[in-house]
XYZ file of C-alpha atoms in Angstrom:
447
model
C -16.114 -83.016 -67.604
C -19.739 -83.407 -66.507
C -22.088 -80.512 -65.809
C -21.860 -81.194 -62.101
C -18.069 -81.017 -62.073
C -16.772 -77.610 -60.899
C -14.782 -75.743 -63.550
C -11.768 -75.148 -61.327
C -9.448 -78.143 -61.320
C -5.761 -78.993 -61.389
C -3.300 -76.364 -60.224
C -5.868 -73.625 -60.887
C -8.409 -75.241 -58.587
C -5.776 -75.946 -55.969
C -4.626 -72.316 -56.035
C -8.202 -71.028 -55.644
C -8.870 -73.238 -52.618
C -5.436 -72.359 -51.237
C -6.205 -68.633 -51.408
C -9.412 -69.194 -49.452
C -7.461 -71.001 -46.775
C -4.872 -68.202 -46.579
C -7.583 -65.619 -45.879
C -9.281 -67.812 -43.276
C -6.069 -68.793 -41.504
C -5.060 -65.124 -41.293
C -8.170 -64.344 -39.255
C -7.854 -67.555 -37.221
C -4.286 -66.703 -36.239
C -5.382 -63.182 -35.285
C -7.976 -64.760 -33.013
C -5.376 -67.121 -31.532
C -3.117 -64.159 -30.784
C -5.951 -62.325 -29.042
C -6.958 -65.410 -27.060
C -3.340 -65.966 -25.924
C -3.148 -62.456 -24.509
C -6.634 -62.755 -23.003
C -5.740 -65.977 -21.153
C -2.359 -64.808 -19.886
C -3.663 -61.422 -18.717
C -6.298 -63.184 -16.621
C -4.259 -66.105 -15.289
C -0.570 -65.138 -15.525
C 0.070 -68.865 -15.883
C 2.126 -70.759 -18.441
C 0.213 -73.859 -17.347
C -3.112 -72.292 -18.412
C -1.674 -71.478 -21.825
C -0.378 -75.022 -22.125
C -3.783 -76.468 -21.268
C -5.471 -74.502 -24.059
C -3.007 -76.071 -26.508
C -3.363 -79.552 -25.058
C -7.163 -79.448 -25.112
C -7.000 -78.666 -28.827
C -4.341 -81.183 -29.736
C -5.514 -84.184 -27.714
C -8.805 -84.829 -29.602
C -7.159 -83.877 -32.894
C -4.639 -86.662 -32.404
C -6.941 -89.232 -30.813
C -9.438 -88.960 -33.675
C -6.767 -88.956 -36.386
C -6.898 -92.718 -37.154
C -10.657 -92.523 -37.712
C -10.226 -89.351 -39.765
C -7.717 -91.157 -41.986
C -10.233 -93.873 -42.791
C -12.872 -91.274 -43.660
C -10.434 -89.411 -45.921
C -9.695 -92.597 -47.897
C -13.339 -93.716 -48.038
C -15.225 -90.511 -48.811
C -15.042 -87.329 -50.889
C -12.068 -85.352 -49.596
C -13.465 -81.984 -50.594
C -16.602 -82.380 -48.500
C -14.553 -83.559 -45.560
C -12.505 -80.350 -45.807
C -15.740 -78.336 -45.881
C -17.054 -80.203 -42.825
C -13.799 -79.572 -40.992
C -13.973 -75.830 -41.665
C -17.609 -75.595 -40.617
C -17.022 -77.587 -37.439
C -14.141 -75.333 -36.418
C -16.338 -72.372 -37.232
C -18.931 -73.557 -34.711
C -16.276 -73.272 -32.021
C -15.481 -69.709 -33.068
C -19.168 -68.773 -33.047
C -19.484 -70.240 -29.538
C -16.605 -68.090 -28.280
C -18.147 -65.049 -29.961
C -21.521 -65.580 -28.266
C -19.977 -66.135 -24.836
C -17.708 -63.107 -25.215
C -20.603 -60.902 -26.347
C -22.651 -61.925 -23.319
C -19.727 -61.376 -20.962
C -19.722 -65.035 -19.934
C -16.434 -66.206 -21.457
C -14.158 -67.978 -18.960
C -10.845 -69.773 -19.403
C -12.422 -73.194 -18.944
C -14.796 -72.428 -21.827
C -11.746 -72.203 -24.087
C -10.629 -75.657 -23.003
C -13.980 -77.134 -24.077
C -14.228 -75.144 -27.313
C -10.660 -75.998 -28.275
C -11.378 -79.691 -27.728
C -14.379 -79.544 -30.088
C -12.445 -77.571 -32.697
C -9.528 -79.993 -32.481
C -11.863 -82.895 -33.159
C -13.146 -81.334 -36.383
C -9.675 -80.227 -37.426
C -8.491 -83.852 -37.309
C -9.954 -84.102 -40.820
C -8.321 -81.000 -42.249
C -4.648 -81.910 -42.575
C -5.017 -85.494 -43.888
C -7.709 -84.406 -46.359
C -5.561 -81.585 -47.729
C -2.382 -83.681 -47.760
C -4.062 -86.487 -49.660
C -5.890 -84.072 -51.981
C -2.595 -82.617 -53.214
C -1.670 -86.029 -54.615
C -4.758 -86.111 -56.861
C -5.354 -82.417 -57.584
C -1.963 -81.530 -59.073
C 0.538 -83.467 -61.240
C 3.324 -85.316 -59.443
C 5.998 -82.974 -60.767
C 4.203 -80.095 -59.024
C 3.883 -81.770 -55.616
C 6.924 -79.910 -54.251
C 5.493 -76.595 -55.422
C 2.048 -77.345 -53.982
C 3.537 -78.462 -50.661
C 5.591 -75.283 -50.561
C 2.380 -73.315 -51.044
C 0.708 -75.267 -48.258
C 3.534 -74.333 -45.908
C 2.673 -70.720 -46.715
C -0.903 -71.213 -45.479
C 0.389 -71.059 -41.915
C 3.492 -68.937 -42.407
C 2.080 -66.281 -44.744
C -0.835 -65.130 -42.579
C 1.429 -65.380 -39.554
C 3.492 -62.446 -40.824
C 0.540 -60.087 -40.572
C -1.699 -61.775 -38.010
C 0.149 -60.775 -34.805
C 0.744 -57.206 -36.001
C -2.830 -56.771 -37.207
C -4.244 -58.357 -34.072
C -2.027 -56.207 -31.857
C -3.171 -53.081 -33.704
C -6.864 -54.027 -33.843
C -7.313 -55.380 -30.321
C -7.502 -51.901 -28.712
C -10.107 -50.899 -31.315
C -12.351 -53.929 -31.845
C -11.270 -56.136 -28.911
C -11.401 -59.925 -28.930
C -15.037 -59.863 -30.031
C -14.153 -58.092 -33.277
C -11.418 -60.596 -34.068
C -13.903 -63.420 -33.602
C -16.327 -61.770 -36.041
C -13.588 -61.491 -38.668
C -12.732 -65.143 -38.114
C -16.315 -66.219 -38.830
C -16.587 -64.079 -41.987
C -13.344 -65.356 -43.494
C -14.364 -68.927 -42.743
C -17.226 -68.433 -45.192
C -14.692 -67.358 -47.820
C -12.683 -70.558 -47.301
C -15.763 -72.760 -47.594
C -16.938 -70.858 -50.671
C -13.703 -71.427 -52.571
C -13.708 -75.118 -51.705
C -17.175 -75.460 -53.204
C -15.854 -74.142 -56.525
C -13.065 -76.673 -57.051
C -12.852 -80.289 -58.148
C -10.901 -82.756 -55.997
C -10.472 -86.020 -57.967
C -10.867 -89.341 -56.181
C -7.654 -91.370 -55.929
C -7.077 -94.243 -58.354
C -7.426 -97.642 -56.712
C -4.166 -99.515 -56.109
C -3.210 -102.986 -54.916
C -2.133 -101.516 -51.564
C -5.522 -99.852 -51.228
C -7.332 -103.134 -51.856
C -5.164 -104.886 -49.267
C -6.010 -102.191 -46.732
C -9.780 -102.699 -46.911
C -11.573 -104.018 -43.858
C -13.671 -102.875 -40.937
C -13.421 -99.349 -39.600
C -11.169 -100.549 -36.778
C -8.932 -102.583 -39.081
C -8.540 -99.685 -41.481
C -7.827 -97.303 -38.588
C -4.910 -99.525 -37.566
C -3.603 -100.095 -41.080
C -1.575 -96.895 -41.210
C 0.305 -97.816 -38.050
C 1.065 -101.300 -39.363
C 2.206 -99.848 -42.685
C 4.728 -97.577 -40.947
C 5.822 -100.192 -38.403
C 6.675 -102.608 -41.222
C 9.077 -100.068 -42.777
C 12.038 -99.357 -40.482
C 13.056 -96.191 -42.290
C 9.666 -94.527 -42.034
C 9.184 -95.713 -38.456
C 12.599 -94.423 -37.410
C 11.976 -91.077 -39.070
C 8.704 -90.685 -37.193
C 10.316 -91.517 -33.871
C 12.969 -88.880 -34.519
C 10.248 -86.360 -35.348
C 8.327 -87.326 -32.205
C 11.361 -86.690 -29.998
C 12.083 -83.429 -31.791
C 8.508 -82.248 -31.416
C 8.634 -82.987 -27.710
C 11.662 -80.810 -27.021
C 10.744 -77.978 -29.387
C 7.188 -77.991 -28.018
C 8.462 -77.460 -24.503
C 10.406 -74.400 -25.634
C 7.524 -72.885 -27.577
C 5.083 -73.435 -24.713
C 6.890 -70.774 -22.690
C 7.719 -68.404 -25.561
C 4.742 -66.094 -25.019
C 5.196 -65.670 -21.247
C 8.980 -65.381 -21.720
C 8.669 -62.438 -24.082
C 5.863 -60.817 -22.114
C 7.786 -61.065 -18.837
C 10.982 -59.684 -20.325
C 9.240 -56.771 -22.068
C 6.719 -55.694 -19.438
C 3.764 -57.319 -21.235
C 4.598 -55.516 -24.485
C 2.199 -57.067 -26.980
C 3.841 -55.242 -29.892
C 7.214 -56.905 -29.242
C 5.536 -60.286 -28.874
C 3.625 -59.766 -32.106
C 6.728 -58.608 -33.979
C 8.693 -61.678 -32.914
C 5.879 -63.946 -34.053
C 5.689 -62.081 -37.349
C 9.421 -62.541 -37.914
C 8.970 -66.290 -37.498
C 6.113 -66.242 -39.972
C 8.173 -64.129 -42.386
C 10.882 -66.786 -42.235
C 8.217 -69.362 -43.039
C 7.113 -67.326 -46.056
C 10.677 -67.093 -47.331
C 11.133 -70.816 -46.775
C 7.853 -71.624 -48.517
C 8.700 -69.445 -51.513
C 12.162 -71.003 -51.647
C 10.707 -74.503 -51.662
C 8.068 -73.554 -54.246
C 10.825 -72.436 -56.614
C 13.607 -74.869 -55.672
C 11.781 -78.010 -54.597
C 14.347 -78.932 -51.945
C 17.444 -81.133 -51.897
C 17.547 -84.317 -53.946
C 17.624 -86.352 -50.744
C 14.691 -85.047 -48.740
C 15.891 -86.580 -45.489
C 18.742 -84.050 -45.406
C 16.201 -81.233 -45.582
C 14.354 -82.723 -42.600
C 17.255 -83.496 -40.276
C 19.650 -80.676 -41.139
C 16.795 -78.198 -40.872
C 16.139 -79.271 -37.300
C 19.794 -78.924 -36.372
C 19.909 -75.369 -37.714
C 16.607 -74.445 -36.075
C 17.785 -75.802 -32.724
C 21.206 -74.173 -32.589
C 20.563 -70.909 -34.418
C 16.900 -70.495 -33.537
C 15.677 -71.985 -30.289
C 18.951 -71.493 -28.387
C 19.138 -67.847 -29.476
C 15.561 -67.253 -28.318
C 16.622 -68.192 -24.814
C 19.882 -66.269 -24.898
C 18.327 -63.147 -26.413
C 17.497 -60.021 -24.418
C 16.257 -57.743 -27.202
C 13.883 -57.651 -30.160
C 16.579 -57.887 -32.904
C 17.980 -61.166 -31.588
C 14.573 -62.648 -30.795
C 13.311 -61.666 -34.247
C 16.351 -63.120 -36.013
C 16.048 -66.386 -34.114
C 12.369 -66.723 -34.974
C 13.083 -65.918 -38.642
C 15.602 -68.774 -38.766
C 13.149 -71.160 -37.108
C 10.365 -70.235 -39.519
C 12.545 -70.555 -42.611
C 14.059 -73.937 -41.848
C 10.754 -75.284 -40.533
C 9.158 -74.582 -43.921
C 12.005 -76.326 -45.729
C 12.019 -79.298 -43.348
C 8.252 -79.862 -43.330
C 7.975 -79.554 -47.123
C 10.790 -82.068 -47.626
C 9.130 -84.451 -45.182
C 5.727 -84.143 -46.830
C 7.090 -84.672 -50.345
C 9.088 -87.688 -49.164
C 5.960 -89.340 -47.786
C 3.828 -88.524 -50.836
C 6.440 -90.240 -53.012
C 6.474 -93.364 -50.813
C 2.745 -93.913 -50.123
C 0.017 -94.721 -52.662
C -2.649 -91.960 -52.920
C -5.605 -94.172 -51.987
C -4.068 -95.084 -48.589
C -2.532 -91.715 -47.762
C -5.385 -90.751 -45.456
C -4.757 -93.703 -43.160
C -0.970 -93.646 -43.377
C -0.664 -89.876 -43.027
C -2.920 -89.731 -39.976
C -0.941 -92.535 -38.336
C 2.219 -90.646 -39.201
C 0.856 -87.456 -37.683
C -0.295 -89.213 -34.531
C 3.179 -90.642 -33.983
C 4.868 -87.315 -34.716
C 2.416 -85.058 -32.909
C 1.773 -87.160 -29.843
C 4.378 -84.942 -28.221
C 2.387 -81.774 -28.893
C -0.210 -82.153 -26.096
C 2.376 -83.717 -23.780
C 5.026 -81.002 -24.113
C 2.910 -78.157 -22.629
C 1.866 -80.355 -19.716
C 5.545 -80.871 -18.901
C 6.844 -77.423 -19.793
C 4.217 -75.373 -17.944
C 4.724 -76.859 -14.456
C 8.481 -77.171 -15.042
C 8.719 -73.472 -15.858
C 6.274 -72.249 -13.198
C 7.466 -74.371 -10.265
C 11.101 -75.322 -10.950
C 12.993 -73.193 -13.438
C 11.423 -69.797 -12.745
C 11.876 -70.025 -8.948
C 15.352 -71.471 -9.464
C 16.428 -68.572 -11.699
C 15.130 -65.768 -9.476
C 17.668 -63.744 -7.488
C 19.337 -66.142 -5.056
C 17.724 -69.180 -6.704
C 19.400 -72.583 -6.769
C 20.066 -72.499 -10.542
C 21.434 -68.985 -10.938
C 25.025 -70.011 -10.261
C 24.997 -72.523 -13.118
C 22.943 -70.729 -15.739
C 22.667 -67.093 -14.717
C 25.554 -66.147 -16.984
C 23.680 -67.554 -19.975
C 20.154 -66.269 -19.542
C 20.344 -63.780 -16.676
C 18.183 -63.881 -13.573
C 14.786 -62.655 -12.524
C 11.345 -63.028 -14.164
C 11.517 -64.941 -17.445
C 15.030 -66.338 -16.905
C 13.786 -69.844 -16.111
C 11.703 -69.878 -19.275
C 14.697 -68.628 -21.256
C 16.750 -71.505 -19.862
C 14.089 -73.953 -21.014
C 14.334 -72.509 -24.551
C 18.117 -72.936 -24.580
C 17.941 -76.526 -23.373
C 15.213 -77.419 -25.869
C 17.312 -76.038 -28.737
C 20.334 -78.104 -27.745
C 18.192 -81.218 -27.476
C 16.659 -80.529 -30.920
C 20.129 -80.641 -32.468
C 21.033 -83.843 -30.604
C 17.828 -85.563 -31.723
C 18.526 -84.740 -35.372
C 22.133 -85.928 -35.088
C 20.721 -89.167 -33.710
C 18.690 -89.483 -36.911
C 21.862 -89.308 -38.977
C 23.452 -92.014 -36.823
C 20.431 -94.316 -37.359
C 21.043 -96.148 -40.694
C 17.363 -96.872 -41.354
C 16.547 -93.156 -41.028
C 19.587 -91.954 -42.935
C 18.711 -94.318 -45.836
C 14.934 -93.855 -45.651
C 14.758 -92.888 -49.324
C 16.842 -95.887 -50.425
C 15.301 -99.073 -51.760
C 16.865 -101.209 -49.019
C 14.840 -99.671 -46.169
C 11.693 -99.118 -48.187
C 11.082 -102.513 -49.762
C 7.626 -103.926 -49.259
C 7.834 -106.336 -46.279
C 6.615 -109.800 -47.135
C 4.783 -110.010 -43.799
C 2.406 -107.245 -44.865
C 1.348 -108.767 -48.157
C -2.237 -109.900 -48.152
C -2.965 -108.470 -44.711
C -5.433 -105.743 -43.786
């Protein structure tokens, strides 16, 4: 090891950087909680909340192909640092505007777009770094830990934010977010992220920036199993995204804007994610990862999303969110490990960003559909005397929030149907078999 090489490497280095991310994400999720309440209190609109999500996700997805090329071409650690610092600029901007009393909802749309652009580097860089930082036999464990980065802080973030907001307000949460960002960057600077070993697939993928940006899509399209799996995930993300778009206003409407109930429900979902992440870290998941992906979605749809819509009290809402969080951690870890086993490390940046773009394209679209659908169709239809109360009033009740509850129920049922469709699709069902994953002759020698 040279003098310039940081001392922290392997699983030790990964764990150090992971801890920095946990601390930073905790503060970031506290800020997101505060911003959600801030927007809804001022607009009372599910559409406004959906736009904040879409403005973040759209540039993140659109820039993903370029980000994948950068991840495969350049030092992944410094790209992770740049991603953190770029997102931090957005937080600092919100802090300045809030301190001056100038912050408006449209400012959040712009800031979220900038932050989403920088964050396009974060996930592919981390996903590809796992393949080189830790031994292959520890990939399942490391991926389980990565699922805890979002789920773990989420247990405390809503409760802490709900408790601190009356004391330090949104401005204080933004300050904490900036300080913990420095912790995350500091830990990254201490670790060593090895460059991937060159492979034949990596050499075939070389070309211009545009050609390399498209390579990941061509790689997936040439493999029916991987393509089918991504289409199933896209459809699932669309329906689950529509349900989650209206979750915050649903709970706030049905509890009289009780932020504590909203925060507790979110924390229960995060607690489920922690349990799922710990389970996967110890267990590693089923032998056939595709079962973990598809069966997890069926359980989350029927025993999570549907129950969120049918629920009228904190215990049922909390239980439903716990189930969703747990199976989401299992499903996402299985999916990630499956892809890491199938794709060479030196092309994972390009392939993984293409994979994410296909899967997450639904994320900015779902709020744009769910917000107007809830505000202008389902909510009016489920008010007293509305056109939909006769059909669905016995399920979700009537009055404020009932239309959003109905949307949650329908999205859960559709989640289960989408996953069942994956089982009926032979290429998806056999995605881990050699038949569907053989190298297509048409791709050999192409860029």
